[in-house]
CSV table of C-alpha atoms and ligand atoms in Angstrom, one decimal:
chain,number,residue,atom,x,y,z
A,304,MET,CA,0.0,0.1,0.2
A,305,SER,CA,1.4,3.4,-0.8
A,306,GLY,CA,0.1,6.8,-0.5
A,307,ALA,CA,0.2,7.9,3.1
A,308,THR,CA,2.7,10.6,3.7
A,309,ARG,CA,4.0,11.6,6.9
A,310,ASP,CA,6.1,14.3,8.4
A,311,PHE,CA,8.5,13.9,11.1
A,312,ASP,CA,9.1,15.8,14.4
A,313,ARG,CA,11.9,13.7,15.3
A,314,ALA,CA,14.3,11.1,13.4
A,315,VAL,CA,17.1,8.9,14.3
A,316,VAL,CA,20.0,8.2,11.8
A,317,LEU,CA,22.1,5.3,12.4
A,318,GLY,CA,25.4,6.1,10.5
A,319,GLY,CA,24.5,9.8,10.1
A,320,ALA,CA,28.1,10.8,10.1
A,321,GLY,CA,28.7,8.9,7.1
A,322,PHE,CA,28.4,10.0,3.3
A,323,ILE,CA,24.6,9.2,2.6
A,324,GLY,CA,23.6,9.6,6.2
A,325,SER,CA,25.0,13.1,6.6
A,326,HIS,CA,23.4,14.4,3.7
A,327,LEU,CA,20.1,12.6,5.2
A,328,CYS,CA,20.7,14.6,8.4
A,329,ASP,CA,20.8,17.8,6.3
A,330,ALA,CA,17.6,17.1,4.5
A,331,LEU,CA,15.7,16.2,7.2
A,332,LEU,CA,17.1,19.3,9.5
A,333,ASP,CA,16.0,21.6,6.2
A,334,ALA,CA,12.4,19.9,6.5
A,335,GLY,CA,12.0,20.9,10.3
A,336,THR,CA,12.7,17.4,11.6
A,337,ALA,CA,15.0,17.2,15.1
A,338,VAL,CA,17.7,14.5,14.3
A,339,VAL,CA,19.6,12.3,16.5
A,340,CYS,CA,22.8,11.1,14.7
A,341,VAL,CA,24.0,7.8,16.0
A,342,ASP,CA,27.5,6.9,14.7
A,343,ASN,CA,30.7,5.2,15.7
A,344,PHE,CA,32.9,6.8,13.2
A,345,CYS,CA,34.2,3.5,12.2
A,346,THR,CA,33.9,4.9,8.5
A,347,GLY,CA,32.3,7.9,8.9
A,348,ARG,CA,33.9,11.2,9.5
A,349,TRP,CA,33.3,14.2,11.9
A,350,GLU,CA,33.8,16.5,9.0
A,351,ASN,CA,30.7,15.4,7.4
A,352,ILE,CA,28.6,16.5,10.3
A,353,ALA,CA,30.8,19.5,11.9
A,354,HIS,CA,28.4,22.1,10.2
A,355,LEU,CA,25.6,20.5,11.9
A,356,THR,CA,26.9,20.2,15.7
A,357,GLU,CA,25.5,23.8,16.5
A,358,ALA,CA,22.2,23.5,14.4
A,359,ALA,CA,19.2,23.5,16.5
A,360,GLY,CA,17.7,20.3,16.7
A,361,PHE,CA,20.5,18.2,16.2
A,362,GLU,CA,22.1,15.7,18.4
A,363,LEU,CA,25.1,13.3,18.0
A,364,VAL,CA,25.4,10.1,20.0
A,365,ASP,CA,28.8,8.5,19.7
A,366,HIS,CA,27.6,4.8,19.9
A,367,ASP,CA,28.3,1.4,18.2
A,368,VAL,CA,25.1,0.2,16.9
A,369,THR,CA,26.1,-3.3,17.4
A,370,ASP,CA,25.6,-2.6,21.3
A,371,PRO,CA,22.1,-2.4,22.5
A,372,LEU,CA,21.0,1.5,21.9
A,373,PRO,CA,20.3,3.8,24.7
A,374,ASP,CA,16.7,5.1,25.1
A,375,LEU,CA,16.8,8.2,22.8
A,376,GLY,CA,13.2,9.6,23.7
A,377,PRO,CA,10.2,9.7,21.4
A,378,LEU,CA,10.8,9.5,17.7
A,379,ASP,CA,8.9,9.0,14.6
A,380,VAL,CA,11.4,7.2,12.2
A,381,VAL,CA,14.6,5.6,12.6
A,382,PHE,CA,16.9,5.1,9.5
A,383,HIS,CA,19.5,2.5,9.6
A,384,LEU,CA,22.5,3.4,7.5
A,385,ALA,CA,25.1,2.1,9.8
A,386,SER,CA,27.3,-0.3,8.1
A,387,PRO,CA,30.6,-0.2,6.3
A,388,ALA,CA,29.6,0.4,2.8
A,389,SER,CA,32.7,0.3,0.6
A,390,PRO,CA,34.7,-2.8,-0.4
A,391,ALA,CA,37.8,-1.4,1.2
A,392,ALA,CA,35.7,-0.7,4.5
A,393,TYR,CA,34.4,-4.0,4.6
A,394,TYR,CA,37.2,-6.0,3.7
A,395,ARG,CA,39.0,-4.3,6.6
A,396,LEU,CA,35.9,-4.7,8.9
A,397,PRO,CA,34.4,-8.1,7.9
A,398,ILE,CA,33.0,-9.0,11.2
A,399,GLN,CA,31.9,-5.7,12.2
A,400,THR,CA,30.1,-5.4,8.8
A,401,LEU,CA,28.4,-8.6,9.6
A,402,ARG,CA,27.5,-7.3,13.1
A,403,ALA,CA,26.0,-4.1,11.6
A,404,GLY,CA,23.6,-5.8,9.6
A,405,SER,CA,22.7,-8.3,12.1
A,406,LEU,CA,22.9,-7.1,15.5
A,407,GLY,CA,22.7,-3.2,14.4
A,408,THR,CA,19.3,-4.0,12.5
A,409,GLU,CA,17.7,-5.6,15.6
A,410,HIS,CA,18.8,-2.9,17.8
A,411,GLY,CA,17.4,-0.5,15.2
A,412,LEU,CA,14.3,-2.1,15.2
A,413,GLN,CA,13.8,-2.6,18.7
A,414,LEU,CA,14.2,1.2,19.3
A,415,ALA,CA,11.5,1.8,16.4
A,416,GLU,CA,9.1,-0.7,18.0
A,417,ARG,CA,9.5,1.0,21.5
A,418,TYR,CA,8.1,4.4,20.1
A,419,GLY,CA,5.7,2.9,17.5
A,420,ALA,CA,8.4,4.5,14.9
A,421,ARG,CA,8.6,3.5,11.2
A,422,PHE,CA,12.1,1.8,10.3
A,423,VAL,CA,13.9,2.3,7.3
A,424,LEU,CA,16.5,0.0,6.4
A,425,ALA,CA,19.3,1.1,3.7
A,426,SER,CA,19.7,-2.0,2.2
A,427,THR,CA,21.8,-2.5,-1.2
A,428,SER,CA,21.8,-3.6,-4.9
A,429,GLU,CA,24.5,-6.1,-3.5
A,430,VAL,CA,21.8,-8.4,-2.3
A,431,TYR,CA,21.5,-9.5,-6.0
A,432,GLY,CA,25.2,-10.3,-5.8
A,433,ASP,CA,26.6,-11.0,-9.5
A,434,PRO,CA,22.8,-10.9,-10.9
A,435,ALA,CA,21.8,-13.3,-13.9
A,436,VAL,CA,18.9,-11.1,-15.0
A,437,HIS,CA,18.9,-7.4,-16.0
A,438,PRO,CA,17.7,-5.1,-15.0
A,439,GLN,CA,17.0,-6.1,-11.5
A,440,THR,CA,13.5,-6.1,-10.3
A,441,GLU,CA,12.8,-6.3,-6.6
A,442,ASP,CA,11.5,-9.9,-7.3
A,443,TYR,CA,14.8,-11.4,-8.6
A,444,VAL,CA,16.1,-13.2,-5.3
A,445,GLY,CA,19.8,-12.7,-6.3
A,446,HIS,CA,23.1,-14.7,-7.1
A,447,VAL,CA,25.4,-14.3,-4.1
A,448,ASN,CA,28.2,-16.1,-3.1
A,449,PRO,CA,28.0,-16.9,0.5
A,450,ILE,CA,31.5,-17.4,1.4
A,451,GLY,CA,33.2,-14.9,-0.8
A,452,PRO,CA,34.9,-11.7,0.3
A,453,ARG,CA,32.1,-9.6,-0.4
A,454,SER,CA,29.7,-11.9,1.6
A,455,VAL,CA,30.2,-10.1,4.6
A,456,TYR,CA,28.4,-7.2,3.2
A,457,ASP,CA,26.1,-9.1,0.7
A,458,GLU,CA,24.9,-11.5,3.5
A,459,GLY,CA,24.7,-8.8,6.2
A,460,LYS,CA,22.2,-6.9,4.2
A,461,ARG,CA,20.1,-10.2,3.2
A,462,PHE,CA,20.0,-10.8,6.9
A,463,ALA,CA,19.1,-7.3,7.6
A,464,GLU,CA,16.0,-7.4,5.2
A,465,ALA,CA,15.1,-10.9,6.8
A,466,MET,CA,15.2,-9.2,10.1
A,467,ALA,CA,13.1,-6.5,9.0
A,468,PHE,CA,10.6,-8.4,7.5
A,469,ALA,CA,10.1,-10.8,10.5
A,470,TYR,CA,9.7,-7.8,12.6
A,471,ALA,CA,7.1,-6.6,10.3
A,472,ARG,CA,5.3,-10.0,10.1
A,473,LYS,CA,5.6,-11.1,13.8
A,474,ARG,CA,5.4,-7.9,15.9
A,475,GLY,CA,3.7,-5.5,13.5
A,476,THR,CA,6.7,-3.1,13.0
A,477,SER,CA,6.2,-0.5,9.9
A,478,VAL,CA,9.5,-1.3,8.0
A,479,GLY,CA,10.7,0.1,4.6
A,480,VAL,CA,13.4,-1.6,3.0
A,481,ALA,CA,15.3,0.7,0.3
A,482,ARG,CA,17.9,-1.4,-2.0
A,483,ILE,CA,20.4,1.5,-2.9
A,484,PHE,CA,22.2,1.1,-6.2
A,485,ASN,CA,25.8,2.9,-6.4
A,486,THR,CA,25.3,6.4,-5.0
A,487,TYR,CA,27.8,9.2,-5.5
A,488,GLY,CA,28.5,12.7,-4.4
A,489,PRO,CA,30.4,15.1,-2.1
A,490,ARG,CA,31.6,13.7,1.3
A,491,MET,CA,32.4,10.3,-0.5
A,492,GLN,CA,35.9,9.4,0.8
A,493,PRO,CA,38.9,9.6,-1.8
A,494,ASP,CA,40.4,6.3,-0.8
A,495,ASP,CA,37.1,4.1,-0.2
A,496,GLY,CA,38.1,2.2,-3.4
A,497,ARG,CA,34.9,2.7,-5.3
A,498,MET,CA,35.1,4.1,-8.8
A,499,ILE,CA,33.8,7.8,-8.6
A,500,PRO,CA,36.1,8.8,-5.9
A,501,ALA,CA,39.3,6.9,-7.2
A,502,PHE,CA,38.5,8.2,-10.8
A,503,ILE,CA,38.2,12.0,-9.6
A,504,THR,CA,41.4,11.6,-7.1
A,505,GLN,CA,43.4,10.0,-10.0
A,506,ALA,CA,42.3,12.5,-12.6
A,507,LEU,CA,42.9,15.5,-10.3
A,508,ALA,CA,46.4,14.4,-9.8
A,509,ASP,CA,46.6,14.0,-13.4
A,510,GLN,CA,47.2,10.1,-13.3
A,511,PRO,CA,45.5,7.6,-15.3
A,512,CYS,CA,42.0,6.5,-13.9
A,513,THR,CA,42.6,2.6,-13.2
A,514,VAL,CA,40.0,0.6,-14.6
A,515,THR,CA,39.3,-2.7,-13.2
A,516,GLY,CA,39.1,-5.8,-16.0
A,517,SER,CA,37.8,-5.1,-19.4
A,518,GLY,CA,35.9,-2.0,-18.2
A,519,ARG,CA,32.8,-3.1,-20.1
A,520,GLN,CA,31.3,-4.0,-16.8
A,521,THR,CA,28.2,-1.5,-16.1
A,522,ARG,CA,27.1,0.6,-13.2
A,523,SER,CA,24.1,2.7,-12.5
A,524,ILE,CA,25.0,5.6,-10.6
A,525,CYS,CA,22.9,7.8,-8.4
A,526,PHE,CA,23.5,11.3,-7.4
A,527,VAL,CA,23.2,11.5,-3.5
A,528,SER,CA,20.6,14.1,-3.4
A,529,ASP,CA,18.1,11.7,-5.4
A,530,THR,CA,18.9,8.7,-3.0
A,531,VAL,CA,18.3,10.8,0.1
A,532,ALA,CA,15.0,11.8,-1.5
A,533,GLY,CA,14.2,8.2,-2.1
A,534,LEU,CA,14.9,7.3,1.5
A,535,LEU,CA,12.6,10.1,2.7
A,536,SER,CA,9.8,8.8,0.2
A,537,VAL,CA,10.1,5.5,1.5
A,538,ALA,CA,9.8,6.9,5.1
A,539,ARG,CA,7.0,8.9,4.4
A,540,SER,CA,5.1,6.0,2.7
A,541,SER,CA,3.7,2.8,4.3
A,542,GLU,CA,5.5,0.7,1.6
A,543,SER,CA,7.3,-2.3,3.3
A,544,GLY,CA,9.4,-2.9,0.0
A,545,PRO,CA,11.7,-3.9,-0.8
A,546,ILE,CA,12.0,-0.9,-3.3
A,547,ASN,CA,14.9,-0.3,-5.6
A,548,LEU,CA,16.3,3.1,-5.5
A,549,GLY,CA,19.0,3.9,-8.1
A,550,ASN,CA,19.5,5.6,-11.6
A,551,PRO,CA,18.8,3.1,-14.3
A,552,VAL,CA,20.9,4.9,-17.0
A,553,GLU,CA,23.7,2.2,-17.4
A,554,LEU,CA,27.4,3.2,-17.9
A,555,THR,CA,30.3,1.2,-18.6
A,556,VAL,CA,33.1,1.7,-16.3
A,557,THR,CA,35.1,3.0,-19.0
A,558,GLN,CA,32.7,5.6,-19.9
A,559,VAL,CA,32.6,6.9,-16.6
A,560,ALA,CA,36.4,7.0,-16.2
A,561,GLY,CA,36.6,8.9,-19.4
A,562,LEU,CA,33.9,11.4,-18.4
A,563,VAL,CA,35.7,12.2,-15.2
A,564,ALA,CA,39.1,12.6,-17.1
A,565,GLU,CA,37.2,15.0,-19.7
A,566,ILE,CA,35.5,17.1,-17.2
A,567,ILE,CA,38.9,17.6,-15.1
A,568,GLY,CA,40.9,18.0,-18.2
A,569,SER,CA,43.3,15.2,-17.3
A,570,GLU,CA,45.5,13.9,-20.3
A,571,ALA,CA,46.5,10.9,-18.4
A,572,GLY,CA,43.8,8.5,-19.8
A,573,ILE,CA,43.0,5.2,-18.4
A,574,SER,CA,45.1,2.2,-17.5
A,575,HIS,CA,43.7,-1.4,-16.7
A,576,ILE,CA,44.2,-3.3,-13.8
A,577,PRO,CA,43.2,-7.0,-12.9
A,578,ALA,CA,39.4,-7.7,-12.3
A,579,VAL,CA,38.4,-8.0,-8.5
A,580,VAL,CA,36.8,-11.3,-7.1
A,581,ASP,CA,32.9,-11.3,-7.4
A,582,ASP,CA,32.9,-8.0,-9.0
A,583,PRO,CA,29.4,-7.6,-10.8
A,584,GLN,CA,29.4,-7.4,-14.5
A,585,ARG,CA,26.1,-5.6,-14.8
A,586,ARG,CA,24.2,-3.7,-12.4
A,587,CYS,CA,20.9,-1.8,-13.3
A,588,PRO,CA,18.0,-1.2,-11.2
A,589,ASP,CA,14.5,-1.8,-12.5
A,590,ILE,CA,13.0,1.5,-10.6
A,591,SER,CA,9.3,0.7,-11.7
A,592,ARG,CA,8.1,0.0,-8.4
A,593,ALA,CA,9.7,3.2,-6.9
A,594,VAL,CA,8.1,5.3,-9.7
A,595,GLN,CA,4.7,3.6,-9.3
A,596,ARG,CA,4.5,3.5,-5.5
A,597,LEU,CA,6.6,6.4,-4.2
A,598,ASP,CA,6.4,8.7,-7.4
A,599,TRP,CA,10.0,8.9,-6.9
A,600,ARG,CA,12.7,9.0,-9.9
A,601,PRO,CA,16.2,10.2,-10.1
A,602,LEU,CA,16.3,14.0,-11.2
A,603,VAL,CA,20.2,14.8,-11.4
A,604,GLN,CA,21.7,14.1,-14.8
A,605,PHE,CA,24.9,12.0,-14.4
A,606,GLU,CA,27.3,15.1,-16.0
A,607,GLU,CA,25.7,17.5,-13.5
A,608,GLY,CA,26.2,15.4,-10.1
A,609,LEU,CA,29.6,14.6,-11.5
A,610,LYS,CA,30.4,18.1,-11.9
A,611,GLN,CA,29.4,19.0,-8.2
A,612,THR,CA,31.5,16.1,-6.9
A,613,ILE,CA,34.4,17.1,-8.8
A,614,THR,CA,34.1,20.6,-7.2
A,615,TRP,CA,33.9,19.2,-3.8
A,616,PHE,CA,37.0,16.9,-4.3
A,617,ALA,CA,38.9,19.9,-5.7
A,618,ASP,CA,38.0,21.9,-2.7
A,619,GLN,CA,39.2,19.4,-0.5
A,620,THR,CA,42.3,19.1,-2.3
A,621,ASP,CA,43.1,23.0,-2.2
A,622,SER,CA,42.2,23.1,1.6
A,623,ARG,CA,44.6,20.2,2.2
A,624,GLY,CA,47.1,22.3,0.5
B,1249,NAD,P1,29.7,5.2,5.1
B,1249,NAD,O1,30.6,4.3,5.4
B,1249,NAD,O2,30.1,6.8,4.6
B,1249,NAD,O3,28.7,5.5,6.0
B,1249,NAD,C1,28.2,4.6,7.1
B,1249,NAD,C2,28.2,5.0,8.5
B,1249,NAD,O4,28.0,4.0,9.5
B,1249,NAD,C3,29.5,5.6,9.0
B,1249,NAD,O5,29.4,7.0,9.4
B,1249,NAD,C4,30.1,4.7,9.7
B,1249,NAD,O6,31.1,5.2,10.7
B,1249,NAD,C5,28.7,4.1,10.6
B,1249,NAD,N1,28.8,2.9,11.2
B,1249,NAD,C6,29.1,1.9,10.6
B,1249,NAD,N2,29.2,0.8,11.6
B,1249,NAD,C7,28.6,1.4,12.8
B,1249,NAD,C8,28.2,0.9,13.8
B,1249,NAD,N3,28.5,-0.6,14.2
B,1249,NAD,N4,28.0,1.5,14.7
B,1249,NAD,C9,27.6,2.8,14.4
B,1249,NAD,N5,28.0,3.5,13.4
B,1249,NAD,C10,28.4,2.7,12.3
B,1249,NAD,O7,28.7,4.3,3.8
B,1249,NAD,P2,27.7,5.2,2.9
B,1249,NAD,O8,28.2,5.2,1.6
B,1249,NAD,O9,27.1,6.5,3.3
B,1249,NAD,O10,26.4,4.3,3.0
B,1249,NAD,C11,25.3,4.4,4.1
B,1249,NAD,C12,24.4,3.2,4.0
B,1249,NAD,O11,23.8,3.0,2.7
B,1249,NAD,C13,25.2,1.9,4.2
B,1249,NAD,O12,24.3,1.0,5.1
B,1249,NAD,C14,25.3,1.2,2.7
B,1249,NAD,O13,25.1,-0.2,3.0
B,1249,NAD,C15,24.2,1.8,2.2
B,1249,NAD,N6,24.4,1.7,0.6
B,1249,NAD,C16,25.3,2.6,0.3
B,1249,NAD,C17,25.4,2.7,-1.2
B,1249,NAD,C18,26.6,3.5,-1.9
B,1249,NAD,O14,26.6,3.8,-3.0
B,1249,NAD,N7,27.1,4.5,-0.9
B,1249,NAD,C19,24.9,1.7,-2.0
B,1249,NAD,C20,24.2,0.9,-1.4
B,1249,NAD,C21,23.7,0.8,0.0
């Protein structure tokens, strides 16, 4: 069922100091919602939320969500984004990643249940693994290697989805599961191993963009303001999902590298490095469900989002001297 829209007096953002979480905190505060940001800074950064610390209605709780959450007081919605998200981060923190998906999800659900709040899970397109169908609809159950190096993330999120649906079925918790596809924008970390920050950092240093494998593998990339708008739409609806949030425009990794180099004006070109284990060859969301049930679709053109992201990275490079 869709349609119901809600506005929130008070929201909790687990993982609010991260890349997407900090933009979500910004958007909620802009809409007049008080925000409790819970984060242990294992992959997030203080700088992402430094501008909010004096803002009216913003509260920061330094806490690991794999430990039971303190009573945070009455609230309307819990967003669970607390998880290492980039391959570099979850290779470094494999056990913490599984715990964030499992224990962290249950703690978030318990908090939501206590106040009759809605629970929104930031799940991922990685639940589809290396998909055998294109584009991926929410009905596709995935092609995941349960013991590969990426499994800590993929299976952690699959467990998180199962936990959210178990709470919905058994305890009547209002849950919304969003399957986010690759998101990019300002506040990504330059060294997190994902292609956009990697290519931008390389091109700004006039070094070749390193493309893994053939470079013909595709990605669909969504600008962060669109992803945040999607998460808010899921929260305001009564949809349990899962709902894909992503940009269905499919680009090859080589195309992305070329465009980054072109906008920056780097002459260093592209170099190829070996493919990584279990790297999906195609990734493209079918977003019909989000369009039909939430009236959500991405609005920011790739080139426009890329320019904003490049500007932010260039400013960071300048301010570091
Ligand atoms: P991020 O690493 O920048 O943000 C995650 C935040 O969670 C960080 O601030 C980190 O410190 C915090 N965190 C991690 N484990 C924690 C714990 N145990 N306790 C408290 N805080 C903890 O990553 P992101 O790219 O902003 O991703 C946010 C969420 O969206 C993640 O759940 C991720 O799986 C999901 N997602 C992101 C993308 C993407 O393209 N960025 C795609 C799909 C799904």
